[in-house]
Short mmCIF file of C-alpha atoms in Angstrom, two decimals:
data_model
loop_
_atom_site.label_atom_id
_atom_site.label_comp_id
_atom_site.label_asym_id
_atom_site.label_seq_id
_atom_site.Cartn_x
_atom_site.Cartn_y
_atom_site.Cartn_z
CA MET E 1 -26.27 34.98 -20.16
CA ILE E 2 -25.44 37.64 -22.77
CA HIS E 3 -28.20 39.96 -23.98
CA LYS E 4 -29.07 39.74 -27.69
CA GLU E 5 -28.23 43.44 -28.16
CA GLY E 6 -24.61 42.67 -27.37
CA PHE E 7 -23.98 39.87 -29.88
CA SER E 8 -22.88 41.94 -32.90
CA PHE E 9 -20.97 44.41 -30.74
CA LEU E 10 -19.09 41.64 -28.95
CA ILE E 11 -18.19 39.87 -32.19
CA CYS E 12 -16.81 43.10 -33.70
CA SER E 13 -14.97 43.86 -30.45
CA LEU E 14 -13.43 40.38 -30.40
CA ILE E 15 -12.17 40.79 -33.96
CA PHE E 16 -10.66 44.16 -33.03
CA VAL E 17 -9.01 42.66 -29.93
CA LEU E 18 -7.49 39.75 -31.88
CA ILE E 19 -6.20 41.97 -34.69
CA SER E 20 -4.70 44.41 -32.17
CA PHE E 21 -3.06 41.55 -30.31
CA PHE E 22 -1.42 40.04 -33.41
CA ILE E 23 -0.23 43.43 -34.67
CA SER E 24 1.33 44.22 -31.30
CA ILE E 25 3.32 40.96 -31.39
CA PHE E 26 5.26 42.17 -34.42
CA LEU E 27 5.65 45.80 -33.35
CA PHE E 28 6.42 45.82 -29.64
CA SER E 29 8.58 44.17 -27.00
CA ILE E 30 7.35 41.34 -24.75
CA LEU E 31 6.78 43.73 -21.82
CA ILE E 32 4.68 46.14 -23.89
CA ASN E 33 2.80 43.18 -25.38
CA LEU E 34 1.90 41.96 -21.91
CA PHE E 35 0.54 45.40 -21.03
CA ILE E 36 -1.46 45.63 -24.29
CA SER E 37 -2.80 42.08 -23.81
CA PHE E 38 -3.89 42.87 -20.25
CA PHE E 39 -5.64 46.05 -21.42
CA LEU E 40 -7.44 44.31 -24.30
CA ILE E 41 -8.58 41.40 -22.11
CA THR E 42 -9.81 43.81 -19.42
CA LEU E 43 -11.69 45.91 -21.98
CA TYR E 44 -13.37 42.90 -23.57
CA SER E 45 -14.24 41.47 -20.16
CA PHE E 46 -16.00 44.75 -19.34
CA PHE E 47 -18.04 44.51 -22.57
CA LEU E 48 -19.08 40.96 -21.63
CA PHE E 49 -20.01 42.20 -18.15
CA PHE E 50 -21.98 45.16 -19.55
CA PHE E 51 -24.14 43.05 -21.87
CA ARG E 52 -25.00 40.48 -19.21
CA ASN E 53 -28.66 39.55 -18.84
CA PRO E 54 -29.13 37.72 -15.53
CA LYS E 55 -32.09 35.38 -15.22
CA ARG E 56 -34.71 36.66 -12.79
CA ASN E 57 -37.90 35.15 -11.40
CA PHE E 58 -40.94 37.39 -11.10
CA SER E 59 -43.91 37.33 -8.75
CA TYR E 60 -45.98 40.45 -8.04
CA ASN E 61 -49.27 41.80 -6.79
CA GLU E 62 -51.33 43.76 -9.31
CA ASN E 63 -51.04 47.14 -7.57
CA GLU E 64 -47.26 46.97 -7.15
CA VAL E 65 -45.00 48.99 -9.44
CA ILE E 66 -41.56 47.48 -9.97
CA SER E 67 -38.37 49.23 -10.93
CA PRO E 68 -37.97 49.41 -14.72
CA ALA E 69 -34.18 49.40 -14.44
CA ASP E 70 -31.18 48.50 -12.32
CA GLY E 71 -29.50 51.53 -10.79
CA LYS E 72 -29.68 54.20 -8.15
CA ILE E 73 -32.64 56.45 -7.28
CA LEU E 74 -31.49 59.84 -8.49
CA GLU E 75 -34.56 61.86 -7.57
CA ILE E 76 -38.18 61.60 -6.38
CA LYS E 77 -40.25 64.69 -7.04
CA SER E 78 -43.67 66.02 -7.99
CA VAL E 79 -43.71 67.37 -11.56
CA PHE E 80 -46.13 68.26 -14.33
CA GLU E 81 -45.88 65.71 -17.16
CA ASN E 82 -46.58 67.66 -20.34
CA GLU E 83 -45.99 65.17 -23.16
CA TYR E 84 -48.92 62.79 -22.69
CA LEU E 85 -50.45 62.66 -19.22
CA LYS E 86 -50.85 66.46 -18.93
CA LYS E 87 -51.08 66.43 -15.14
CA ASP E 88 -49.02 66.50 -11.94
CA CYS E 89 -47.28 63.20 -11.16
CA ILE E 90 -44.62 61.73 -8.93
CA CYS E 91 -41.47 61.30 -11.03
CA ILE E 92 -38.89 58.73 -9.94
CA SER E 93 -35.54 58.97 -11.77
CA ILE E 94 -33.22 55.97 -11.86
CA PHE E 95 -29.59 56.45 -12.91
CA MET E 96 -27.94 53.49 -14.63
CA SER E 97 -24.15 53.52 -14.48
CA PRO E 98 -22.07 51.54 -17.01
CA PHE E 99 -21.73 48.84 -14.34
CA ASN E 100 -25.48 48.21 -14.02
CA VAL E 101 -27.52 45.70 -16.02
CA HIS E 102 -28.97 47.78 -18.86
CA VAL E 103 -32.09 45.76 -19.61
CA ASN E 104 -35.28 47.82 -19.15
CA ARG E 105 -38.45 46.07 -17.92
CA PHE E 106 -42.14 46.95 -17.85
CA PRO E 107 -42.96 48.34 -14.38
CA VAL E 108 -46.66 47.46 -14.69
CA SER E 109 -48.92 45.22 -16.80
CA GLY E 110 -51.56 46.52 -19.18
CA ILE E 111 -52.16 47.83 -22.68
CA ILE E 112 -49.48 49.99 -24.30
CA THR E 113 -51.30 53.17 -25.34
CA TYR E 114 -48.39 55.37 -26.42
CA VAL E 115 -44.83 54.89 -27.72
CA ARG E 116 -42.65 57.66 -29.09
CA TYR E 117 -38.97 58.17 -29.87
CA HIS E 118 -37.43 61.66 -29.51
CA PRO E 119 -33.99 62.44 -30.99
CA GLY E 120 -31.95 64.82 -28.87
CA LYS E 121 -28.72 65.77 -27.16
CA TYR E 122 -26.45 63.83 -24.80
CA TRP E 123 -26.22 65.75 -21.54
CA PHE E 124 -25.06 63.78 -18.52
CA ALA E 125 -27.99 61.62 -17.37
CA TRP E 126 -28.21 63.35 -13.95
CA ASN E 127 -28.53 66.80 -15.56
CA LYS E 128 -32.06 68.25 -15.29
CA LYS E 129 -31.93 69.16 -19.00
CA ALA E 130 -31.65 65.47 -19.88
CA SER E 131 -35.36 64.79 -19.22
CA PHE E 132 -36.54 66.98 -22.08
CA GLN E 133 -33.45 67.65 -24.26
CA ASN E 134 -31.65 64.30 -24.51
CA GLU E 135 -32.42 61.46 -26.90
CA ARG E 136 -35.26 59.56 -25.26
CA THR E 137 -38.30 57.34 -25.66
CA THR E 138 -41.68 57.65 -23.94
CA THR E 139 -43.98 54.69 -23.28
CA VAL E 140 -47.37 54.68 -21.56
CA VAL E 141 -49.13 51.59 -20.20
CA GLU E 142 -52.76 51.65 -19.08
CA THR E 143 -53.32 49.17 -16.29
CA LYS E 144 -56.36 47.00 -15.61
CA GLU E 145 -57.51 49.66 -13.11
CA LYS E 146 -57.30 52.36 -15.86
CA GLN E 147 -54.21 53.98 -14.35
CA LYS E 148 -51.83 55.37 -16.98
CA ILE E 149 -48.17 54.90 -16.10
CA LEU E 150 -45.58 56.72 -18.19
CA PHE E 151 -41.90 55.78 -18.29
CA ARG E 152 -39.05 57.25 -20.26
CA GLN E 153 -35.67 55.93 -21.41
CA ILE E 154 -33.16 58.78 -21.47
CA ALA E 155 -29.75 58.57 -23.12
CA GLY E 156 -26.79 59.85 -21.14
CA PHE E 157 -23.37 61.22 -22.06
CA LEU E 158 -22.05 57.75 -22.95
CA ALA E 159 -25.31 56.21 -24.16
CA ARG E 160 -25.58 56.61 -27.91
CA ARG E 161 -28.29 54.14 -28.72
CA ILE E 162 -31.67 53.47 -27.17
CA ILE E 163 -33.48 50.28 -28.15
CA ILE E 164 -37.21 49.96 -27.51
CA TYR E 165 -39.36 46.88 -28.09
CA ALA E 166 -42.69 48.29 -26.84
CA LYS E 167 -45.39 48.70 -29.51
CA LYS E 168 -48.63 50.61 -29.28
CA ASN E 169 -51.78 48.53 -28.59
CA PHE E 170 -49.72 45.50 -27.55
CA LEU E 171 -49.96 43.89 -24.11
CA ALA E 172 -47.27 44.79 -21.57
CA LYS E 173 -46.42 42.19 -18.95
CA LYS E 174 -44.79 43.39 -15.75
CA GLY E 175 -41.15 42.30 -15.57
CA GLU E 176 -40.73 41.56 -19.28
CA GLU E 177 -38.21 43.51 -21.36
CA PHE E 178 -39.35 46.66 -23.12
CA GLY E 179 -35.93 47.98 -24.12
CA PHE E 180 -32.19 48.35 -23.67
CA ILE E 181 -29.85 51.36 -23.46
CA LYS E 182 -26.18 51.06 -24.35
CA PHE E 183 -23.59 52.50 -21.93
CA GLY E 184 -24.84 54.65 -19.05
CA SER E 185 -28.27 56.22 -18.98
CA ARG E 186 -31.43 56.95 -17.00
CA VAL E 187 -35.05 55.84 -16.75
CA ASP E 188 -37.83 58.09 -15.40
CA ILE E 189 -41.22 56.75 -14.33
CA TYR E 190 -44.28 58.94 -13.70
CA LEU E 191 -46.82 57.73 -11.13
CA PRO E 192 -50.17 59.06 -9.82
CA LEU E 193 -49.84 61.55 -6.96
CA LYS E 194 -51.68 59.22 -4.57
CA SER E 195 -49.15 56.42 -5.10
CA ILE E 196 -47.34 55.08 -2.04
CA ILE E 197 -43.59 55.42 -2.66
CA ILE E 198 -41.61 52.75 -0.85
CA ILE E 199 -38.08 53.62 -1.96
CA LYS E 200 -35.98 56.69 -1.17
CA LYS E 201 -33.43 58.89 -2.89
CA GLY E 202 -30.01 57.25 -3.12
CA GLU E 203 -31.37 53.72 -2.80
CA LYS E 204 -30.15 51.02 -5.20
CA VAL E 205 -32.87 49.18 -7.12
CA ILE E 206 -33.02 46.05 -9.29
CA GLY E 207 -35.04 46.08 -12.50
CA GLY E 208 -37.94 43.67 -12.47
CA LYS E 209 -37.41 42.89 -8.79
CA THR E 210 -37.48 45.96 -6.51
CA ILE E 211 -40.96 47.25 -5.68
CA ILE E 212 -40.80 51.04 -5.91
CA SER E 213 -44.45 51.98 -5.40
CA ILE E 214 -47.96 50.80 -4.64
CA ILE E 215 -50.76 52.35 -6.70
CA GLN E 216 -53.92 53.18 -4.75
#
């Protein structure tokens, strides 16, 4: 299944591919045309692959925190969160390569208490500067147990558009989509210090499926 964020991009890309193909027929030899056709088909196939939105079934316990994104655990560290929580937290950074599914999902259920978009730069997503200098969004969900969980979409070098669906005072349901980032990026999630972390650095995670922590 193709994600809704990809529809307009894929239509425009298909038009570009078809125009390029027909122009090349009149300008180049058969051999060059075969090469161009192979390149265009490969490129468009990648776009289809990138905007995929696989169907996933969800079943969780209330105190489980799930991964908000597909990708690789870049870092797990204790940091001071100074935008909203104003306290020390465990920050888990997930790097999303262009080959990962780029749908972002709520890691917990609860009431959305804070949503903010920050314009910024486009450092590589694994750069430490990316957390506070890159284009990003910040969302906070307050759980039934009054725990506030903050998570942040961070644009990378290739990512030039962050989409966020979360709205303040609305209900967040664990596993449902809260956003999408186009072409390579990162998601950070800030958890209470007493949380039990059940993943490790370098591990691959699946958004909406992998349990990354248990909140005590």
